Protein backbone atom coordinates (compact mmCIF):
# COMPACT_ATOMS: atom_id res chain seq x y z
CA UNK A 1 0.00 0.00 0.00
CA UNK A 2 1.10 3.55 -0.59
CA UNK A 3 1.23 5.75 2.47
CA UNK A 4 1.26 9.40 3.44
CA UNK A 5 4.99 8.95 3.99
CA UNK A 6 5.55 8.30 0.29
CA UNK A 7 8.06 10.77 -1.17
CA UNK A 8 6.62 13.97 -2.57
CA UNK A 9 7.33 15.02 -6.17
CA UNK A 10 10.00 17.70 -6.03
CA UNK A 11 8.35 20.15 -8.38
CA UNK A 12 4.86 18.95 -9.27
CA UNK A 13 5.85 19.57 -12.88
CA UNK A 14 3.41 17.06 -14.35
CA UNK A 15 0.50 18.31 -12.26
CA UNK A 16 1.15 21.91 -13.26
CA UNK A 17 1.45 20.98 -16.94
CA UNK A 18 -1.84 19.07 -16.83
CA UNK A 19 -3.55 22.07 -15.23
CA UNK A 20 -2.28 24.38 -17.95
CA UNK A 21 -3.51 21.98 -20.63
CA UNK A 22 -6.93 21.91 -18.99
CA UNK A 23 -7.06 25.70 -18.87
CA UNK A 24 -6.39 25.71 -22.62
CA UNK A 25 -9.47 23.57 -23.32
CA UNK A 26 -12.17 24.62 -20.84
CA UNK A 27 -15.15 26.67 -21.96
CA UNK A 28 -15.10 30.43 -21.18
CA UNK A 29 -17.91 29.96 -18.67
CA UNK A 30 -15.80 27.36 -16.87
CA UNK A 31 -12.81 29.67 -16.77
CA UNK A 32 -14.91 32.44 -15.27
CA UNK A 33 -16.47 30.18 -12.64
CA UNK A 34 -13.24 28.65 -11.39
CA UNK A 35 -11.31 31.92 -11.52
CA UNK A 36 -13.95 33.36 -9.21
CA UNK A 37 -14.12 30.31 -6.95
CA UNK A 38 -10.32 30.11 -6.66
CA UNK A 39 -9.95 33.89 -6.40
CA UNK A 40 -7.44 34.08 -9.23
CA UNK A 41 -8.29 35.92 -12.43
CA UNK A 42 -5.02 35.06 -14.20
CA UNK A 43 -4.37 32.29 -16.70
CA UNK A 44 -2.57 30.40 -13.93
CA UNK A 45 -5.74 29.85 -11.89
CA UNK A 46 -5.62 26.06 -12.26
CA UNK A 47 -1.84 25.68 -12.39
CA UNK A 48 -1.44 27.58 -9.14
CA UNK A 49 -3.55 25.03 -7.25
CA UNK A 50 -2.37 21.90 -9.07
CA UNK A 51 0.02 20.77 -6.33
CA UNK A 52 -1.96 22.05 -3.34
CA UNK A 53 -3.27 18.58 -2.45
CA UNK A 54 0.30 17.28 -2.19
CA UNK A 55 1.36 20.21 -0.04
CA UNK A 56 -1.40 19.69 2.55
CA UNK A 57 -1.46 15.88 2.77
CA UNK A 58 1.43 15.95 5.24
CA UNK A 59 -0.24 18.47 7.56
CA UNK A 60 -2.15 17.16 10.57
CA UNK A 61 -5.58 18.31 9.41
CA UNK A 62 -5.29 16.70 5.97
CA UNK A 63 -3.46 13.45 6.71
CA UNK A 64 -6.69 11.57 6.06
CA UNK A 65 -6.47 12.62 2.39
CA UNK A 66 -3.26 10.64 1.84
CA UNK A 67 -5.13 7.53 0.68
CA UNK A 68 -7.07 9.58 -1.86
CA UNK A 69 -4.04 10.01 -4.13
CA UNK A 70 -4.01 6.40 -5.36
CA UNK A 71 -5.81 3.09 -5.65
CA UNK A 72 -3.81 0.02 -4.60
CA UNK A 73 -4.40 -2.44 -7.44
CA UNK A 74 -3.56 -5.84 -5.96
CA UNK A 75 -2.69 -7.43 -9.27
CA UNK A 76 0.39 -9.27 -10.53
CA UNK A 77 2.41 -7.28 -13.07
CA UNK A 78 3.55 -8.04 -15.68
CA UNK A 79 1.37 -11.17 -15.86
CA UNK A 80 -1.87 -9.48 -14.92
CA UNK A 81 -2.84 -5.86 -14.52
CA UNK A 82 -6.31 -5.02 -13.26
CA UNK A 83 -8.18 -2.64 -10.97
CA UNK A 84 -11.14 -3.87 -8.94
CA UNK A 85 -12.91 -1.24 -6.86
CA UNK A 86 -14.11 -3.61 -4.13
CA UNK A 87 -10.71 -5.29 -3.85
CA UNK A 88 -8.43 -2.29 -4.24
CA UNK A 89 -10.14 0.80 -2.79
CA UNK A 90 -9.61 1.13 0.94
CA UNK A 91 -12.58 1.46 3.25
CA UNK A 92 -11.65 5.09 3.87
CA UNK A 93 -11.47 5.79 0.14
CA UNK A 94 -9.13 6.02 -2.84
CA UNK A 95 -8.51 8.24 -5.84
CA UNK A 96 -11.57 6.84 -7.66
CA UNK A 97 -14.02 7.67 -4.87
CA UNK A 98 -12.22 10.93 -4.05
CA UNK A 99 -12.89 12.31 -7.53
CA UNK A 100 -16.59 11.64 -7.04
CA UNK A 101 -16.61 12.95 -3.46
CA UNK A 102 -14.91 16.25 -4.16
CA UNK A 103 -16.83 16.78 -7.39
CA UNK A 104 -20.05 16.53 -5.37
CA UNK A 105 -18.65 19.03 -2.86
CA UNK A 106 -17.92 21.58 -5.58
CA UNK A 107 -21.56 21.23 -6.62
CA UNK A 108 -22.99 21.42 -3.09
CA UNK A 109 -24.79 24.79 -2.72
CA UNK A 110 -24.94 24.32 1.06
CA UNK A 111 -21.16 24.28 1.31
CA UNK A 112 -19.34 27.60 1.86
CA UNK A 113 -17.33 28.92 -1.05
CA UNK A 114 -13.98 28.31 0.64
CA UNK A 115 -14.76 24.61 1.06
CA UNK A 116 -15.98 24.36 -2.52
CA UNK A 117 -12.71 25.96 -3.61
CA UNK A 118 -10.81 23.42 -1.54
CA UNK A 119 -12.79 20.62 -3.16
CA UNK A 120 -11.98 22.03 -6.61
CA UNK A 121 -8.27 21.91 -5.77
CA UNK A 122 -8.60 18.25 -4.87
CA UNK A 123 -10.44 17.50 -8.12
CA UNK A 124 -7.73 19.18 -10.19
CA UNK A 125 -5.05 17.14 -8.43
CA UNK A 126 -6.75 13.76 -8.29
CA UNK A 127 -7.76 13.71 -11.96
CA UNK A 128 -4.06 14.22 -12.61
CA UNK A 129 -2.94 11.54 -10.12
CA UNK A 130 -5.19 8.84 -11.54
CA UNK A 131 -3.43 9.11 -14.91
CA UNK A 132 -0.01 8.24 -13.45
CA UNK A 133 0.23 4.43 -13.76
CA UNK A 134 1.91 3.89 -10.39
CA UNK A 135 -0.93 5.72 -8.63
CA UNK A 136 -3.03 2.78 -9.86
CA UNK A 137 -0.77 0.04 -8.47
CA UNK A 138 -0.07 -1.64 -5.11
CA UNK A 139 3.30 -3.33 -5.78
CA UNK A 140 5.94 -1.92 -3.41
CA UNK A 141 3.78 1.05 -2.42
CA UNK A 142 3.19 2.06 -6.02
CA UNK A 143 6.88 1.69 -6.83
CA UNK A 144 8.03 3.82 -3.88
CA UNK A 145 9.79 0.76 -2.46
CA UNK A 146 11.63 -0.13 -5.67
CA UNK A 147 15.11 1.35 -5.81
CA UNK A 148 16.45 2.18 -9.28
CA UNK A 149 19.11 4.33 -10.90
CA UNK A 150 18.34 7.46 -12.87
CA UNK A 151 21.32 8.89 -14.72
CA UNK A 152 23.51 7.36 -12.02
CA UNK A 153 21.52 8.68 -9.04
CA UNK A 154 19.62 6.41 -6.68
CA UNK A 155 15.88 7.09 -6.82
CA UNK A 156 12.70 5.09 -6.42
CA UNK A 157 10.59 3.99 -9.36
CA UNK A 158 7.59 6.06 -8.34
CA UNK A 159 9.66 9.23 -8.37
CA UNK A 160 10.99 8.41 -11.83
CA UNK A 161 7.44 8.16 -13.17
CA UNK A 162 6.15 11.12 -11.17
CA UNK A 163 8.94 13.51 -11.99
CA UNK A 164 12.20 12.41 -13.63
CA UNK A 165 10.93 11.28 -17.03
CA UNK A 166 8.74 14.35 -17.55
CA UNK A 167 11.45 16.77 -16.48
CA UNK A 168 14.00 15.18 -18.80
CA UNK A 169 11.53 15.38 -21.69
CA UNK A 170 11.74 19.17 -21.51
CA UNK A 171 15.43 19.39 -20.74
CA UNK A 172 15.08 19.94 -17.00
CA UNK A 173 13.10 22.38 -14.88
CA UNK A 174 13.64 24.85 -12.07
CA UNK A 175 12.33 24.62 -8.50
CA UNK A 176 9.29 26.61 -9.59
CA UNK A 177 8.63 25.01 -12.97
CA UNK A 178 5.75 27.15 -14.18
CA UNK A 179 7.46 28.53 -17.33
CA UNK A 180 8.57 25.07 -18.46
CA UNK A 181 5.20 23.56 -17.60
CA UNK A 182 3.33 26.26 -19.52
CA UNK A 183 5.56 25.76 -22.55
CA UNK A 184 5.16 21.97 -22.48
CA UNK A 185 1.41 22.36 -22.03
CA UNK A 186 1.32 24.65 -25.05
CA UNK A 187 3.19 22.07 -27.10
CA UNK A 188 0.85 19.27 -26.05
CA UNK A 189 -2.19 21.48 -26.64
CA UNK A 190 -1.07 22.10 -30.21
CA UNK A 191 -0.54 18.38 -30.73
CA UNK A 192 -4.07 17.69 -29.48
CA UNK A 193 -5.60 20.35 -31.70
CA UNK A 194 -3.66 19.80 -34.89
CA UNK A 195 -0.90 17.24 -34.38
CA UNK A 196 -0.25 13.61 -33.57
CA UNK A 197 -2.72 13.53 -30.66
CA UNK A 198 -5.64 14.94 -32.67
CA UNK A 199 -7.08 11.67 -33.98
CA UNK A 200 -6.71 9.80 -30.70
CA UNK A 201 -8.15 12.62 -28.62
CA UNK A 202 -11.53 12.10 -30.26
CA UNK A 203 -11.84 8.93 -28.13
CA UNK A 204 -10.38 10.27 -24.89
CA UNK A 205 -13.81 11.22 -23.57
CA UNK A 206 -15.36 7.86 -24.42
CA UNK A 207 -16.70 6.39 -21.20
CA UNK A 208 -16.97 9.76 -19.46
CA UNK A 209 -20.34 9.72 -17.69
CA UNK A 210 -20.98 12.51 -15.20
CA UNK A 211 -23.97 10.55 -13.91
CA UNK A 212 -21.70 7.60 -13.06
CA UNK A 213 -18.56 9.27 -11.81
CA UNK A 214 -17.19 6.13 -10.15
CA UNK A 215 -17.33 4.19 -13.42
CA UNK A 216 -15.65 7.08 -15.23
CA UNK A 217 -12.77 7.36 -12.77
CA UNK A 218 -12.43 3.58 -12.57
CA UNK A 219 -12.01 3.49 -16.35
CA UNK A 220 -9.20 6.04 -16.12
CA UNK A 221 -7.53 4.01 -13.34
CA UNK A 222 -7.71 0.80 -15.37
CA UNK A 223 -6.26 2.55 -18.40
CA UNK A 224 -3.30 3.83 -16.35
CA UNK A 225 -2.83 0.53 -14.55
CA UNK A 226 -2.48 -1.34 -17.86
CA UNK A 227 0.77 0.53 -18.48
CA UNK A 228 2.24 -1.04 -15.33
CA UNK A 229 2.36 -4.35 -17.20
CA UNK A 230 3.37 -2.99 -20.59
CA UNK A 231 5.82 -0.19 -19.73
CA UNK A 232 6.45 0.31 -16.00
CA UNK A 233 7.28 -3.26 -14.97
CA UNK A 234 7.45 -5.18 -18.26
CA UNK A 235 9.74 -7.81 -16.72
CA UNK A 236 8.31 -7.66 -13.21
CA UNK A 237 9.24 -5.78 -10.03
CA UNK A 238 12.29 -7.86 -9.13
CA UNK A 239 13.96 -7.41 -12.52
CA UNK A 240 13.94 -3.61 -12.37
CA UNK A 241 15.59 -3.23 -8.94
CA UNK A 242 18.88 -1.36 -9.26
CA UNK A 243 18.54 -0.92 -13.00
CA UNK A 244 19.56 2.27 -14.82
CA UNK A 245 16.38 3.73 -16.33
CA UNK A 246 17.82 6.73 -18.14
CA UNK A 247 18.46 4.91 -21.41
CA UNK A 248 16.25 2.45 -23.30
CA UNK A 249 13.68 2.37 -20.49
CA UNK A 250 13.25 6.14 -20.74
CA UNK A 251 12.83 5.96 -24.52
CA UNK A 252 9.94 3.51 -24.12
CA UNK A 253 8.34 5.21 -21.12
CA UNK A 254 8.49 8.83 -22.31
CA UNK A 255 5.73 8.52 -24.95
CA UNK A 256 3.44 6.99 -22.31
CA UNK A 257 4.09 9.89 -19.94
CA UNK A 258 3.33 12.42 -22.69
CA UNK A 259 0.15 10.60 -23.69
CA UNK A 260 -1.10 10.34 -20.12
CA UNK A 261 -0.33 14.01 -19.43
CA UNK A 262 -2.23 14.95 -22.59
CA UNK A 263 -5.20 12.75 -21.68
CA UNK A 264 -5.28 14.04 -18.12
CA UNK A 265 -5.33 17.69 -19.16
CA UNK A 266 -7.94 17.13 -21.86
CA UNK A 267 -10.18 15.11 -19.54
CA UNK A 268 -9.75 17.52 -16.64
CA UNK A 269 -11.01 20.31 -18.89
CA UNK A 270 -14.04 18.24 -19.87
CA UNK A 271 -14.71 17.35 -16.22
CA UNK A 272 -14.58 20.96 -15.08
CA UNK A 273 -16.91 21.89 -17.95
CA UNK A 274 -19.34 19.21 -16.76
CA UNK A 275 -19.21 20.56 -13.21
CA UNK A 276 -20.12 24.05 -14.38
CA UNK A 277 -22.82 22.70 -16.70
CA UNK A 278 -24.38 20.92 -13.71
CA UNK A 279 -24.61 24.11 -11.65
CA UNK A 280 -28.01 25.70 -11.26
CA UNK A 281 -28.03 29.37 -12.34
CA UNK A 282 -28.45 30.58 -8.76
CA UNK A 283 -25.39 28.54 -7.70
CA UNK A 284 -23.00 30.27 -10.07
CA UNK A 285 -20.65 32.69 -8.37
mmCIF file of C-alpha atoms in Angstrom, residues 79-189:
data_model
loop_
_atom_site.group_PDB
_atom_site.id
_atom_site.type_symbol
_atom_site.label_atom_id
_atom_site.label_comp_id
_atom_site.label_asym_id
_atom_site.label_seq_id
_atom_site.Cartn_x
_atom_site.Cartn_y
_atom_site.Cartn_z
ATOM 1 C CA UNK A 79 1.374 -11.171 -15.863
ATOM 2 C CA UNK A 80 -1.871 -9.482 -14.924
ATOM 3 C CA UNK A 81 -2.838 -5.855 -14.520
ATOM 4 C CA UNK A 82 -6.312 -5.016 -13.257
ATOM 5 C CA UNK A 83 -8.180 -2.638 -10.974
ATOM 6 C CA UNK A 84 -11.141 -3.869 -8.942
ATOM 7 C CA UNK A 85 -12.912 -1.236 -6.858
ATOM 8 C CA UNK A 86 -14.110 -3.615 -4.126
ATOM 9 C CA UNK A 87 -10.711 -5.286 -3.853
ATOM 10 C CA UNK A 88 -8.435 -2.288 -4.236
ATOM 11 C CA UNK A 89 -10.143 0.796 -2.795
ATOM 12 C CA UNK A 90 -9.607 1.133 0.939
ATOM 13 C CA UNK A 91 -12.581 1.459 3.254
ATOM 14 C CA UNK A 92 -11.653 5.093 3.874
ATOM 15 C CA UNK A 93 -11.472 5.794 0.136
ATOM 16 C CA UNK A 94 -9.126 6.018 -2.836
ATOM 17 C CA UNK A 95 -8.515 8.241 -5.842
ATOM 18 C CA UNK A 96 -11.565 6.842 -7.660
ATOM 19 C CA UNK A 97 -14.015 7.668 -4.874
ATOM 20 C CA UNK A 98 -12.216 10.930 -4.051
ATOM 21 C CA UNK A 99 -12.888 12.309 -7.527
ATOM 22 C CA UNK A 100 -16.592 11.640 -7.035
ATOM 23 C CA UNK A 101 -16.610 12.946 -3.458
ATOM 24 C CA UNK A 102 -14.906 16.255 -4.165
ATOM 25 C CA UNK A 103 -16.834 16.782 -7.388
ATOM 26 C CA UNK A 104 -20.045 16.531 -5.366
ATOM 27 C CA UNK A 105 -18.645 19.030 -2.862
ATOM 28 C CA UNK A 106 -17.918 21.583 -5.579
ATOM 29 C CA UNK A 107 -21.556 21.232 -6.617
ATOM 30 C CA UNK A 108 -22.990 21.425 -3.090
ATOM 31 C CA UNK A 109 -24.787 24.789 -2.716
ATOM 32 C CA UNK A 110 -24.944 24.316 1.062
ATOM 33 C CA UNK A 111 -21.165 24.280 1.308
ATOM 34 C CA UNK A 112 -19.340 27.597 1.864
ATOM 35 C CA UNK A 113 -17.325 28.923 -1.055
ATOM 36 C CA UNK A 114 -13.978 28.312 0.640
ATOM 37 C CA UNK A 115 -14.761 24.611 1.064
ATOM 38 C CA UNK A 116 -15.982 24.359 -2.518
ATOM 39 C CA UNK A 117 -12.711 25.957 -3.607
ATOM 40 C CA UNK A 118 -10.806 23.422 -1.536
ATOM 41 C CA UNK A 119 -12.789 20.623 -3.159
ATOM 42 C CA UNK A 120 -11.979 22.028 -6.607
ATOM 43 C CA UNK A 121 -8.274 21.911 -5.772
ATOM 44 C CA UNK A 122 -8.601 18.247 -4.865
ATOM 45 C CA UNK A 123 -10.443 17.497 -8.117
ATOM 46 C CA UNK A 124 -7.729 19.184 -10.187
ATOM 47 C CA UNK A 125 -5.053 17.144 -8.431
ATOM 48 C CA UNK A 126 -6.748 13.755 -8.293
ATOM 49 C CA UNK A 127 -7.761 13.705 -11.962
ATOM 50 C CA UNK A 128 -4.060 14.220 -12.608
ATOM 51 C CA UNK A 129 -2.940 11.542 -10.121
ATOM 52 C CA UNK A 130 -5.185 8.844 -11.536
ATOM 53 C CA UNK A 131 -3.434 9.106 -14.914
ATOM 54 C CA UNK A 132 -0.010 8.242 -13.452
ATOM 55 C CA UNK A 133 0.233 4.430 -13.763
ATOM 56 C CA UNK A 134 1.913 3.894 -10.389
ATOM 57 C CA UNK A 135 -0.933 5.715 -8.629
ATOM 58 C CA UNK A 136 -3.029 2.778 -9.857
ATOM 59 C CA UNK A 137 -0.765 0.037 -8.472
ATOM 60 C CA UNK A 138 -0.068 -1.639 -5.107
ATOM 61 C CA UNK A 139 3.304 -3.332 -5.778
ATOM 62 C CA UNK A 140 5.939 -1.922 -3.408
ATOM 63 C CA UNK A 141 3.778 1.055 -2.422
ATOM 64 C CA UNK A 142 3.185 2.056 -6.024
ATOM 65 C CA UNK A 143 6.885 1.690 -6.829
ATOM 66 C CA UNK A 144 8.026 3.821 -3.884
ATOM 67 C CA UNK A 145 9.789 0.760 -2.464
ATOM 68 C CA UNK A 146 11.631 -0.130 -5.673
ATOM 69 C CA UNK A 147 15.113 1.351 -5.815
ATOM 70 C CA UNK A 148 16.453 2.177 -9.279
ATOM 71 C CA UNK A 149 19.106 4.333 -10.899
ATOM 72 C CA UNK A 150 18.340 7.463 -12.872
ATOM 73 C CA UNK A 151 21.324 8.894 -14.722
ATOM 74 C CA UNK A 152 23.513 7.364 -12.024
ATOM 75 C CA UNK A 153 21.524 8.682 -9.044
ATOM 76 C CA UNK A 154 19.619 6.406 -6.676
ATOM 77 C CA UNK A 155 15.884 7.086 -6.823
ATOM 78 C CA UNK A 156 12.701 5.091 -6.417
ATOM 79 C CA UNK A 157 10.594 3.988 -9.360
ATOM 80 C CA UNK A 158 7.588 6.062 -8.344
ATOM 81 C CA UNK A 159 9.664 9.230 -8.368
ATOM 82 C CA UNK A 160 10.994 8.414 -11.832
ATOM 83 C CA UNK A 161 7.437 8.161 -13.165
ATOM 84 C CA UNK A 162 6.145 11.122 -11.173
ATOM 85 C CA UNK A 163 8.943 13.514 -11.989
ATOM 86 C CA UNK A 164 12.196 12.408 -13.632
ATOM 87 C CA UNK A 165 10.927 11.281 -17.030
ATOM 88 C CA UNK A 166 8.740 14.347 -17.549
ATOM 89 C CA UNK A 167 11.452 16.774 -16.483
ATOM 90 C CA UNK A 168 13.999 15.177 -18.802
ATOM 91 C CA UNK A 169 11.531 15.379 -21.685
ATOM 92 C CA UNK A 170 11.738 19.169 -21.515
ATOM 93 C CA UNK A 171 15.432 19.390 -20.739
ATOM 94 C CA UNK A 172 15.079 19.938 -16.998
ATOM 95 C CA UNK A 173 13.097 22.380 -14.876
ATOM 96 C CA UNK A 174 13.637 24.847 -12.073
ATOM 97 C CA UNK A 175 12.325 24.618 -8.498
ATOM 98 C CA UNK A 176 9.289 26.611 -9.591
ATOM 99 C CA UNK A 177 8.634 25.008 -12.972
ATOM 100 C CA UNK A 178 5.747 27.154 -14.181
ATOM 101 C CA UNK A 179 7.456 28.534 -17.330
ATOM 102 C CA UNK A 180 8.572 25.071 -18.456
ATOM 103 C CA UNK A 181 5.196 23.561 -17.599
ATOM 104 C CA UNK A 182 3.329 26.256 -19.516
ATOM 105 C CA UNK A 183 5.561 25.756 -22.548
ATOM 106 C CA UNK A 184 5.163 21.974 -22.482
ATOM 107 C CA UNK A 185 1.407 22.361 -22.031
ATOM 108 C CA UNK A 186 1.320 24.647 -25.051
ATOM 109 C CA UNK A 187 3.190 22.072 -27.103
ATOM 110 C CA UNK A 188 0.855 19.267 -26.054
ATOM 111 C CA UNK A 189 -2.193 21.481 -26.637
#
